C-alpha cells in the first residue's frame, strides 16, 4: 500500500470494522500537515468511521514521509547549520590541531593532504537528538504548500488502476516504473489493450510466460525483448542480456510466437540483423532445430547465423543514401512510418531543395500511422534545427549525458515549416474537441512527458526541460545517501554562474561559504546514512544561475548504493526550524543514474524568486575524486545546451488544442493529472 499511495496520492479503502475513529482522524490530519500534506474530506471521513484506524493511519503517514524523504535522519556535520559554519581553512586547521592533540599514529598521512585521516573530519560529532535540540521549531507560513491525499477504491481496485496506468502508458517508463509494472503484472494476470510501448508489452508478456500463457507479439523483436525480460536482462536491448535456460513449455511458447509472426510477415526477418548476437544466444537456449513444426522460427536463427540472407530495411535505406538517392530512401522508409519520421533530419540534410516536396509528401502519408509521441518529438526537434544549438546534449536511458558542439548545418526554414505544418495538422486531428480550455499557469512551461526516462522517481519532480517557479527567501538543497558495502563519500556542491554562465564561485567541501551561500559540512561515510545541505539566500547571493550537483568522490555509484536522493526546500528566514523540515520540501528525486556526477536541476534568479529547470542528467565523471573544480567546463556546456533548447511544453500543446475548439466540444481544464490522458489520446487516435 505504501507504493500505491506514493505513486498515485490515493489511499486504498480500509477493510477494518466500523466504529468511532474521530480521534485518530484528527491525529492523522495533524501528522500529515507536519509533512506538507492534507487528507481530503472523504479520506478523513473514512478514517473517522473505522473502529481501529491506528495502523491504517500510520501507513498513510509513513507513505508520505517516504515520499518527501522524511523516513530517514538528516543529520548535518555542523549541528547548528546554517549557523556556526566556520571558515574552510579555519575548520581544517582545527581538525589538524585535534589530530595533534590525540597523537594520531598515522599522522604522516595528513601531511600528504589526506583529510580522511583526520579523526574529526567527515564524521558527525553529535547525535541526531542533539542536533534537533539545537534548533527552534519551524514557524508556519501562509506560503506553505499542501498536497492533498484522496480516498481511492479497494486495494485490489487501486492496484489494477495503477497497473493499467503503467501498462497503457503512451510513453516509455523509467526503470523504477518498469520494475513496478513487472510486480503488478505478476499479481493481476491481465492483458490490457492497447499496450503502446514495446518495453511494457515485454514486461507483461514475461508475466504471461511464467503462467504458461501465450505471449502477444507482432514483431520478432518483441520475442527477443520478452526473453531478455524473463531472464532479468535489459528489456530495452541496449545492453546484452545473459539469457537463462528456458523450460520446455516456455521454449514452445516462444518458438510458436516467432513462427506465427514470421509466417504472417516474412519481411520482419530483416529485424533480426540489428540484434544478431543476442539472437544467436537465444537460439542456444531454445533449440529450434528440435522443432520441425515451426520452420519460420528456424528461419529467424538461420538469419542470425548468416545461413540465410535477408536484406534489412535499414540496409536498403543505407544503400539509397550511399547512392545519394534521397527520394529512393524516403520511398523505402515509407513502408516503416516510425522509422521515416525518425530519419527526417537526415533526409533534409542530404536532400536538395527539389527533394523537399517528396520528403514532405512521404511524411504526410506516414504521419497518420505514426505514434503520437514520435510526432511530438519530431515537432520539438525541428523547432531547434533552424539555428545551431549552444551545445548538443544527449542522454541515454540511464540519463547519462554526452555533450558535444553542434556541427550540423541548420535545416532550411521553409522545409522545416512545411513539415511542421503536416505534424501539427495530424496532432490536432487526434486531439479532443473543446469548447473552452483552461490551463493552470504553473503548468505552461512544463514539458509534455514524451518519455518517462527523462525524469526520476520522486515527489514534485517534472520531466527534463520543465520550468517551474520557486518562491521563498531561502533555497536549501539536500542530499542523502546510504552505502551498501563500500565506504562511500558523496559531495553536495553548488556552482554559482553569471548571466553568460561564467563561473563566479562555488560552495562545497573545499569552500564552505561564498557570496552568502553556506555548506553544512562534509560527511565521508554513509554506513548509517549521511546528509549534506547547502543554503542559498535569495537576497545574499548575486549569481544569476545556481547549479546544485552531487559528486561521487569515492565508493559506490548512484545505482549501487542502498539509497540516494536529492531535493530542495524553500522557507522564509523567520521560519527558523531544523535543517530538514518535510513540510518545506518542494521536490525530492531519487538518484539512480550511471554517471558519477548528478545534475538534477538548475535555478535561475528571477524577480523575487527562482525559476527551476529540471535536468535529470548524469555526467560520466572520474572513478575517484570528482569535484566542481574539475568539471566546470562540461558543466557550462551542459547547462547552456539544456537552457537554450525549445521543448514541447504544455503551452505548445494548449495552442494546438485551441486550434480544434468547437462550440459543441467539452470544457477541458488541463492539469498534471490529465496531461498523460491527453498524450495518450494523441497516441491512440491513429486510424
XYZ file of C-alpha atoms in Angstrom:
687
model
C 0.000 0.000 0.000
C 2.948 2.326 0.596
C 3.892 2.183 -3.084
C 0.318 2.787 -4.209
C -0.032 5.908 -2.046
C 3.334 7.328 -3.076
C 2.746 6.667 -6.755
C -0.871 7.868 -7.010
C -1.548 10.060 -3.923
C -4.671 7.912 -3.467
C -5.303 5.871 -0.319
C -6.995 2.461 -0.746
C -10.050 1.794 1.385
C -9.512 0.063 4.706
C -11.283 -3.235 5.295
C -11.362 -2.687 9.069
C -14.525 -2.852 11.186
C -16.728 0.208 11.515
C -16.536 2.311 14.669
C -15.588 5.699 16.095
C -12.199 6.789 14.758
C -12.625 10.549 15.097
C -9.670 10.954 17.469
C -7.350 9.038 15.125
C -8.609 11.105 12.184
C -7.646 14.334 13.948
C -4.208 12.915 14.751
C -3.794 11.838 11.131
C -4.675 15.297 9.854
C -2.180 16.893 12.232
C 0.588 14.437 11.327
C 0.041 14.989 7.606
C 0.219 18.775 7.991
C 3.665 18.439 9.572
C 4.857 16.679 6.406
C 3.201 19.125 3.991
C 0.119 17.036 3.170
C -3.576 17.146 3.908
C -6.252 14.453 3.841
C -9.287 15.070 1.656
C -12.705 15.339 3.276
C -13.598 11.858 2.004
C -10.408 10.310 3.395
C -10.880 11.874 6.819
C -14.495 10.719 6.853
C -13.409 7.175 6.035
C -10.880 7.155 8.915
C -13.480 8.579 11.301
C -15.726 5.620 10.563
C -13.169 2.943 11.491
C -13.061 1.225 14.861
C -9.275 0.754 14.941
C -7.681 3.044 12.341
C -4.284 3.484 14.042
C -2.302 1.088 11.826
C -4.102 2.348 8.723
C -3.315 5.969 9.592
C 0.325 5.136 10.349
C 0.707 3.535 6.910
C -0.613 6.720 5.296
C 1.815 8.920 7.231
C 4.754 6.567 6.566
C 3.971 6.666 2.842
C 4.075 10.455 2.532
C 7.082 10.770 4.827
C 8.997 8.500 2.486
C 7.747 10.481 -0.496
C 9.424 13.698 0.709
C 12.450 11.944 2.237
C 11.435 12.202 5.888
C 11.768 8.465 6.523
C 15.494 8.841 7.268
C 17.529 11.000 9.661
C 19.115 14.071 8.015
C 21.940 14.940 10.387
C 24.426 17.574 9.080
C 28.070 17.731 10.160
C 27.622 21.173 11.768
C 24.694 20.730 14.151
C 23.875 24.481 14.178
C 23.698 24.705 10.373
C 23.160 27.164 8.757
C 24.652 28.989 11.734
C 28.068 28.246 13.134
C 29.659 27.244 9.808
C 33.357 28.146 10.147
C 35.802 29.346 7.521
C 37.057 26.366 5.490
C 40.757 26.768 6.291
C 39.977 27.534 9.913
C 37.947 24.303 10.172
C 40.722 22.197 8.629
C 43.239 23.778 10.979
C 41.051 22.868 13.955
C 40.897 19.275 12.725
C 44.695 19.155 12.405
C 45.165 20.598 15.922
C 42.750 17.978 17.218
C 44.751 15.217 15.489
C 47.988 16.545 17.002
C 46.425 16.626 20.450
C 45.328 12.997 20.043
C 48.763 11.989 18.710
C 47.272 10.126 15.767
C 49.635 7.227 14.845
C 49.321 7.651 11.035
C 49.604 11.443 11.130
C 52.080 11.290 8.217
C 49.035 10.673 6.008
C 47.707 14.102 6.956
C 50.979 15.638 5.885
C 50.285 14.365 2.380
C 46.926 16.144 2.348
C 44.695 13.200 3.291
C 41.844 14.855 5.173
C 40.147 11.484 5.589
C 42.858 10.578 8.112
C 41.774 13.371 10.478
C 39.757 11.869 13.366
C 37.166 14.665 13.361
C 36.846 15.065 9.609
C 33.872 13.603 7.726
C 32.189 12.093 10.793
C 29.265 13.616 12.669
C 30.405 14.635 16.156
C 26.905 14.770 17.683
C 23.763 12.668 17.872
C 20.655 13.320 15.828
C 18.784 14.245 19.019
C 21.497 16.778 19.979
C 21.149 18.354 16.536
C 17.370 18.609 16.933
C 17.807 20.284 20.317
C 19.955 22.997 18.744
C 17.106 24.301 16.550
C 13.869 26.142 17.207
C 10.543 24.851 15.952
C 9.521 25.690 12.397
C 7.016 28.540 12.304
C 4.165 28.066 9.803
C 3.898 30.322 6.783
C 0.991 31.253 4.533
C 3.269 30.341 1.612
C 3.447 26.693 2.668
C 2.183 24.258 0.050
C -0.105 21.368 0.953
C -0.547 18.246 -1.172
C -3.970 16.616 -0.856
C -4.357 12.857 -0.430
C -7.513 11.434 -1.992
C -9.525 8.407 -0.943
C -9.384 5.637 -3.518
C -11.148 2.331 -4.061
C -10.313 -1.042 -2.584
C -6.729 -2.262 -2.542
C -7.483 -4.569 -5.480
C -9.112 -1.743 -7.448
C -6.243 0.656 -6.815
C -3.684 -1.995 -7.709
C -5.467 -2.679 -11.001
C -5.844 1.038 -11.666
C -2.104 1.615 -11.278
C -1.303 -1.470 -13.356
C -3.455 -0.232 -16.244
C -1.987 3.270 -15.965
C 1.546 1.915 -16.295
C 0.784 -0.798 -18.852
C -1.092 1.503 -21.238
C 1.247 4.468 -20.787
C 1.852 6.178 -24.148
C 5.437 6.960 -23.136
C 8.319 4.646 -22.157
C 8.603 4.131 -18.404
C 11.681 4.744 -16.277
C 13.461 1.845 -14.566
C 11.542 2.169 -11.291
C 8.156 2.139 -13.027
C 9.157 -0.795 -15.255
C 10.071 -2.772 -12.150
C 6.761 -1.830 -10.535
C 4.875 -2.838 -13.688
C 6.548 -6.255 -13.596
C 5.440 -6.772 -9.983
C 1.869 -5.710 -10.734
C 1.716 -7.866 -13.884
C 2.552 -10.930 -11.792
C -0.321 -10.073 -9.417
C -3.079 -9.157 -11.874
C -2.615 -11.567 -14.769
C -4.475 -9.116 -17.021
C -3.682 -8.281 -20.661
C -4.603 -4.620 -21.313
C -5.364 -3.298 -24.777
C -3.698 -1.350 -26.181
C -0.104 -1.504 -24.888
C 1.593 1.233 -26.954
C 5.154 0.824 -25.649
C 7.068 -2.305 -26.656
C 9.020 -2.491 -23.405
C 5.782 -2.527 -21.394
C 4.444 -5.278 -23.616
C 7.582 -7.366 -22.978
C 7.195 -6.972 -19.210
C 3.575 -8.158 -19.338
C 4.443 -10.972 -21.749
C 7.126 -12.196 -19.328
C 4.472 -12.473 -16.617
C 2.223 -14.370 -19.051
C 5.079 -16.693 -19.978
C 5.658 -17.517 -16.302
C 1.980 -18.551 -16.044
C 2.154 -20.647 -19.217
C 0.088 -18.225 -21.308
C 0.975 -17.418 -24.911
C 2.699 -14.043 -25.370
C 1.109 -11.365 -27.544
C 3.656 -10.201 -30.145
C 3.659 -8.792 -33.668
C 7.398 -8.443 -34.362
C 10.332 -10.786 -33.877
C 11.973 -8.164 -31.649
C 9.005 -8.455 -29.272
C 10.049 -12.066 -28.662
C 13.670 -11.088 -28.014
C 12.592 -8.389 -25.558
C 10.402 -10.957 -23.808
C 13.295 -13.417 -23.495
C 15.565 -10.711 -22.064
C 12.930 -9.572 -19.557
C 12.239 -13.157 -18.486
C 15.991 -13.593 -17.934
C 16.295 -10.489 -15.755
C 18.102 -8.616 -18.527
C 17.704 -5.300 -20.305
C 14.261 -5.103 -21.909
C 15.389 -2.100 -23.991
C 18.034 -4.324 -25.685
C 20.661 -1.606 -25.273
C 22.774 -3.874 -23.066
C 23.441 -7.564 -23.860
C 21.476 -9.859 -21.567
C 22.651 -13.143 -20.086
C 19.784 -15.340 -21.210
C 18.669 -18.100 -18.868
C 17.714 -21.645 -19.756
C 14.014 -21.888 -20.558
C 11.741 -24.749 -19.579
C 10.349 -26.846 -22.430
C 6.823 -25.318 -22.220
C 8.403 -21.842 -22.330
C 10.519 -22.763 -25.352
C 7.417 -23.977 -27.174
C 5.558 -20.741 -26.476
C 8.469 -18.562 -27.643
C 9.089 -20.562 -30.815
C 5.391 -20.667 -31.676
C 5.179 -16.883 -31.284
C 8.207 -16.419 -33.554
C 6.842 -18.799 -36.144
C 3.432 -17.157 -36.453
C 4.962 -13.667 -36.596
C 7.327 -14.515 -39.474
C 4.726 -16.573 -41.305
C 2.368 -13.609 -41.303
C 5.054 -11.123 -42.407
C 8.322 -12.644 -43.755
C 9.805 -9.167 -44.187
C 10.172 -8.943 -40.417
C 13.152 -11.299 -40.661
C 15.158 -8.210 -41.568
C 14.812 -7.006 -37.970
C 16.948 -9.936 -36.770
C 20.194 -8.406 -38.023
C 20.027 -5.460 -35.623
C 20.461 -7.779 -32.617
C 22.144 -10.723 -34.358
C 24.412 -11.741 -31.463
C 21.543 -11.779 -28.974
C 19.500 -13.924 -31.368
C 22.368 -16.391 -31.607
C 22.478 -16.653 -27.820
C 18.696 -17.129 -27.682
C 18.925 -19.906 -30.274
C 21.308 -21.767 -27.974
C 18.605 -21.639 -25.273
C 15.545 -22.506 -27.398
C 16.976 -25.351 -29.556
C 14.835 -24.505 -32.625
C 16.309 -27.470 -34.613
C 14.343 -29.816 -32.339
C 11.018 -28.374 -33.521
C 10.397 -29.003 -37.206
C 6.776 -27.895 -36.824
C 7.928 -24.262 -36.638
C 10.081 -23.718 -39.766
C 9.604 -19.944 -39.775
C 11.059 -19.731 -36.272
C 14.053 -21.704 -37.532
C 14.495 -19.073 -40.264
C 14.997 -16.419 -37.563
C 18.056 -18.180 -36.186
C 19.313 -19.073 -39.662
C 19.382 -15.335 -40.443
C 21.196 -14.640 -37.163
C 23.841 -17.266 -38.029
C 24.096 -15.889 -41.613
C 22.915 -19.205 -43.007
C 20.115 -17.319 -44.703
C 20.499 -13.915 -46.307
C 17.925 -11.222 -45.731
C 18.425 -7.592 -46.601
C 17.001 -5.442 -43.844
C 15.012 -2.288 -44.407
C 17.790 -0.293 -42.758
C 20.307 -1.852 -45.145
C 18.273 -0.854 -48.204
C 17.978 2.670 -46.828
C 21.738 2.896 -46.337
C 22.336 1.848 -49.939
C 19.995 4.611 -51.118
C 21.892 7.172 -49.036
C 25.207 5.902 -50.384
C 23.846 6.387 -53.898
C 22.698 9.887 -52.844
C 19.177 8.942 -53.920
C 17.207 10.730 -51.209
C 13.857 10.178 -52.898
C 14.517 6.442 -53.028
C 15.487 6.483 -49.334
C 12.228 8.265 -48.488
C 10.264 5.774 -50.590
C 11.820 2.783 -48.789
C 11.304 4.367 -45.387
C 7.646 4.991 -46.196
C 6.957 1.308 -45.518
C 8.005 1.908 -41.893
C 6.343 5.205 -40.841
C 8.043 5.435 -37.457
C 11.477 4.943 -38.993
C 10.721 7.531 -41.686
C 9.763 10.167 -39.128
C 12.943 9.483 -37.154
C 15.044 9.956 -40.315
C 13.546 13.307 -41.376
C 16.550 15.362 -40.264
C 18.938 13.146 -42.224
C 16.747 13.261 -45.331
C 16.603 17.052 -45.222
C 20.347 17.408 -44.587
C 21.324 15.258 -47.544
C 18.493 16.208 -49.886
C 18.275 19.079 -52.347
C 15.587 21.740 -52.479
C 13.915 19.676 -55.208
C 13.769 16.664 -52.870
C 11.886 18.546 -50.144
C 8.361 18.201 -51.679
C 8.875 14.433 -51.977
C 10.009 14.232 -48.339
C 7.028 16.324 -47.188
C 4.662 14.125 -49.198
C 6.137 10.976 -47.626
C 5.710 12.480 -44.144
C 2.106 13.425 -44.937
C 1.302 9.807 -45.793
C 3.247 8.346 -42.846
C 2.037 10.717 -40.110
C -1.404 9.101 -39.582
C 0.289 5.741 -38.948
C 2.932 7.091 -36.567
C 2.942 7.172 -32.780
C 1.812 10.483 -31.333
C 4.839 10.857 -29.091
C 7.125 10.329 -32.107
C 5.289 13.098 -33.971
C 5.591 15.419 -30.959
C 9.274 14.552 -30.600
C 9.927 15.427 -34.244
C 7.969 18.659 -33.836
C 10.189 19.597 -30.890
C 13.316 18.548 -32.791
C 12.533 20.655 -35.866
C 11.900 23.755 -33.752
C 15.551 23.538 -32.682
C 17.087 22.931 -36.112
C 16.960 26.260 -37.923
C 19.938 27.547 -35.912
C 22.884 25.758 -34.228
C 22.381 24.628 -30.621
C 24.555 26.158 -27.920
C 25.624 22.554 -27.278
C 24.200 19.163 -28.166
C 23.216 17.259 -25.029
C 22.356 13.590 -25.422
C 21.021 11.409 -22.605
C 20.696 7.622 -22.621
C 18.011 5.642 -20.782
C 20.010 5.968 -17.524
C 20.166 9.743 -18.086
C 23.942 9.627 -18.661
C 24.756 12.782 -20.604
C 27.057 13.176 -23.564
C 27.848 16.728 -24.642
C 29.339 17.920 -27.919
C 29.269 21.016 -30.101
C 26.603 21.339 -32.774
C 28.444 20.971 -36.082
C 25.329 20.180 -38.143
C 24.272 22.666 -40.807
C 20.917 24.289 -39.923
C 17.912 22.975 -41.818
C 16.163 25.095 -44.410
C 13.491 27.256 -42.777
C 10.882 26.650 -45.490
C 11.383 22.880 -45.354
C 11.017 22.904 -41.559
C 7.845 24.981 -41.778
C 6.329 22.623 -44.369
C 6.898 19.506 -42.266
C 5.899 21.302 -39.068
C 2.540 22.147 -40.662
C 1.983 18.466 -41.538
C 2.847 17.353 -37.995
C 0.644 19.978 -36.360
C -2.313 19.091 -38.565
C -2.030 15.403 -37.673
C -1.641 16.082 -33.946
C -4.608 18.476 -33.980
C -6.694 15.834 -35.765
C -6.129 13.461 -32.849
C -6.731 15.933 -30.030
C -10.136 16.168 -28.312
C -12.546 18.888 -29.397
C -13.129 21.504 -26.711
C -15.408 24.471 -26.339
C -13.275 26.014 -23.626
C -9.750 25.273 -22.416
C -8.221 26.453 -19.157
C -4.677 25.736 -18.061
C -3.041 26.257 -14.693
C -0.407 29.000 -15.360
C 2.161 27.000 -13.375
C 1.873 24.239 -15.986
C 2.585 26.261 -19.116
C 6.366 25.690 -19.038
C 6.132 22.003 -18.089
C 7.365 19.744 -20.874
C 4.871 17.189 -22.154
C 6.116 13.773 -20.906
C 7.192 12.056 -24.127
C 9.315 9.572 -22.168
C 9.429 8.554 -18.510
C 13.176 8.121 -18.928
C 13.617 11.900 -18.968
C 12.685 12.069 -15.302
C 13.304 10.453 -11.916
C 11.098 8.789 -9.319
C 10.171 11.159 -6.522
C 7.941 13.971 -5.299
C 7.315 17.253 -7.133
C 9.569 16.067 -9.959
C 8.941 17.199 -13.556
C 10.349 15.964 -16.893
C 13.650 17.284 -18.253
C 13.388 20.825 -19.583
C 10.353 21.723 -17.443
C 10.487 25.133 -15.830
C 8.694 25.941 -12.594
C 8.521 28.962 -10.298
C 10.081 28.657 -6.837
C 9.445 31.279 -4.167
C 10.893 31.750 -0.715
C 13.620 33.808 0.894
C 15.845 30.773 1.364
C 16.580 27.987 -1.095
C 18.030 24.886 0.580
C 19.404 21.847 -1.269
C 19.804 18.495 0.433
C 21.217 15.116 -0.457
C 21.067 11.846 1.437
C 22.773 8.551 0.679
C 23.332 5.230 2.399
C 26.065 2.899 1.213
C 25.590 -0.813 0.601
C 29.007 -2.270 1.433
C 31.864 0.036 0.485
C 32.680 3.274 2.298
C 31.059 5.927 0.111
C 31.597 9.683 0.033
C 29.129 11.887 -1.872
C 29.619 15.656 -2.004
C 26.845 18.195 -2.444
C 28.061 21.218 -4.389
C 26.505 24.395 -5.767
C 28.103 26.162 -8.728
C 27.350 29.894 -8.949
C 27.208 31.197 -12.521
C 26.805 34.644 -14.055
C 24.408 35.817 -16.804
C 26.596 34.276 -19.531
C 27.064 31.086 -17.491
C 30.508 32.323 -16.464
C 31.827 30.695 -13.302
C 31.595 33.072 -10.321
C 32.312 30.712 -7.441
C 31.029 27.646 -5.666
C 30.064 26.193 -2.298
C 31.298 22.700 -1.409
C 33.589 20.773 0.937
C 36.509 22.823 -0.445
C 34.728 26.158 0.136
C 32.208 26.236 2.994
C 30.674 29.608 2.173
C 30.684 32.063 -0.700
C 28.604 35.138 -1.506
C 26.077 34.430 1.261
C 25.709 30.699 0.486
C 26.618 28.106 3.143
C 27.571 24.418 3.144
C 26.626 22.120 6.043
C 29.892 20.154 6.235
C 31.457 17.144 4.544
C 30.470 13.584 5.505
C 32.674 10.812 4.133
C 30.997 7.657 5.419
C 27.369 6.599 4.969
C 27.156 3.217 6.645
C 24.220 4.590 8.684
C 23.232 7.154 6.082
C 24.620 10.655 5.559
C 23.082 14.038 4.685
C 24.507 17.302 3.384
C 22.832 20.689 2.841
C 23.532 23.978 1.039
C 21.719 27.244 1.742
C 21.247 29.858 -0.986
C 19.632 33.032 0.451
C 17.759 34.899 -2.273
C 18.922 38.372 -1.231
C 22.529 37.489 -0.416
C 23.874 35.683 -3.457
C 24.438 37.789 -6.589
C 24.888 34.959 -9.096
C 22.331 34.603 -11.923
C 22.327 30.791 -12.007
C 22.800 28.243 -9.231
C 23.573 24.668 -10.257
C 23.423 22.061 -7.482
C 25.292 18.856 -8.208
C 26.139 15.712 -6.296
C 29.615 14.289 -6.905
C 30.674 10.737 -6.153
C 34.033 11.417 -4.556
C 34.720 7.771 -3.711
C 32.925 4.479 -3.258
C 29.650 3.242 -4.706
C 27.868 4.919 -7.603
C 24.299 6.198 -7.609
C 22.932 2.889 -8.903
C 24.974 0.870 -6.385
C 24.178 2.485 -3.032
C 21.284 1.247 -0.918
C 19.502 4.575 -1.433
C 20.245 8.110 -2.540
C 18.187 11.235 -3.057
C 18.385 14.919 -3.901
C 15.841 17.576 -3.118
C 15.260 21.201 -2.318
C 13.269 23.146 0.243
C 12.173 26.770 0.458
C 11.338 28.830 3.509
C 11.369 32.358 4.823
C 14.204 33.365 7.136
C 11.951 33.995 10.133
C 10.522 30.458 9.983
C 13.696 29.032 11.550
C 13.274 25.250 12.009
C 15.531 22.199 11.629
C 17.873 21.703 8.649
C 15.367 19.230 7.202
C 11.706 20.168 7.533
C 9.473 17.839 5.482
C 6.675 20.403 5.104
C 9.079 22.773 3.305
C 10.262 20.169 0.765
C 9.246 21.302 -2.712
C 10.791 18.384 -4.597
C 12.675 15.170 -3.870
C 14.087 12.929 -6.575
C 15.912 9.639 -6.469
C 19.440 9.473 -7.889
C 19.920 6.187 -9.769
C 21.923 7.123 -12.880
C 25.128 5.515 -14.102
C 27.364 8.611 -14.089
C 29.489 9.848 -11.195
C 28.211 13.448 -11.225
C 24.482 14.124 -10.801
C 22.888 17.305 -12.181
C 19.252 17.248 -11.031
C 18.152 20.840 -11.676
C 19.375 24.389 -12.345
C 17.963 27.551 -10.736
C 17.827 30.968 -12.381
C 17.261 34.100 -10.344
C 14.033 35.797 -11.442
C 12.499 38.763 -9.616
C 11.802 37.858 -6.012
C 12.273 34.126 -6.565
C 13.812 31.470 -8.783
C 12.899 29.548 -11.899
C 13.901 25.889 -11.645
C 14.682 23.980 -14.849
C 14.832 20.219 -14.419
C 17.871 18.461 -15.896
C 17.865 14.815 -14.702
C 21.360 14.324 -16.113
C 24.462 12.439 -15.010
C 27.968 13.207 -16.208
C 30.453 10.385 -16.521
C 33.000 11.993 -14.194
C 36.087 10.248 -12.867
C 36.164 6.963 -10.976
C 37.525 8.832 -7.938
C 37.870 12.395 -6.694
C 35.102 14.239 -8.578
C 34.986 17.935 -7.643
C 33.434 21.075 -9.110
C 36.939 22.367 -9.827
C 37.475 19.578 -12.382
C 34.152 19.683 -14.257
C 33.455 23.400 -14.641
C 33.830 23.354 -18.433
C 31.485 20.470 -19.166
C 29.025 21.853 -16.606
C 28.761 25.149 -18.504
C 28.219 23.375 -21.846
C 25.536 21.123 -20.366
C 23.574 23.971 -18.810
C 23.845 26.049 -21.999
C 22.541 23.149 -24.094
C 19.516 22.470 -21.891
C 18.539 26.101 -21.251
C 18.739 27.104 -24.923
C 16.584 24.230 -26.160
C 12.923 24.709 -27.065
C 10.824 21.923 -25.558
C 7.358 20.661 -26.430
C 5.567 22.199 -23.469
C 2.035 22.302 -22.125
C 1.742 25.827 -23.584
C 2.518 24.412 -27.044
C 0.032 21.575 -26.541
C -2.644 24.027 -25.379
C -2.072 26.088 -28.511
C -2.765 23.006 -30.660
C -5.845 22.052 -28.611
C -7.293 25.535 -29.082
C -6.932 25.130 -32.845
C -9.564 22.402 -32.584
C -12.002 24.408 -30.497
C -15.659 23.688 -31.175
C -18.778 25.163 -29.600
C -20.180 21.666 -29.100
C -16.988 20.346 -27.536
C -16.436 19.641 -23.849
C -14.849 22.070 -21.420
C -11.319 20.989 -20.559
C -9.167 22.030 -17.619
C -5.621 20.874 -18.356
C -3.819 19.615 -15.233
C -0.878 17.353 -14.481
C -3.355 14.584 -13.695
C -4.954 14.548 -17.150
C -1.855 15.540 -19.135
C -0.948 11.897 -19.707
C -4.520 11.177 -20.781
C -4.258 13.869 -23.452
C -0.897 12.462 -24.549
C -2.471 9.012 -24.755
C -5.321 10.351 -26.875
C -2.774 11.641 -29.375
C -1.202 8.182 -29.490
C -4.399 6.123 -29.633
C -6.197 8.123 -32.336
C -4.309 6.561 -35.224
C -6.516 5.090 -37.983
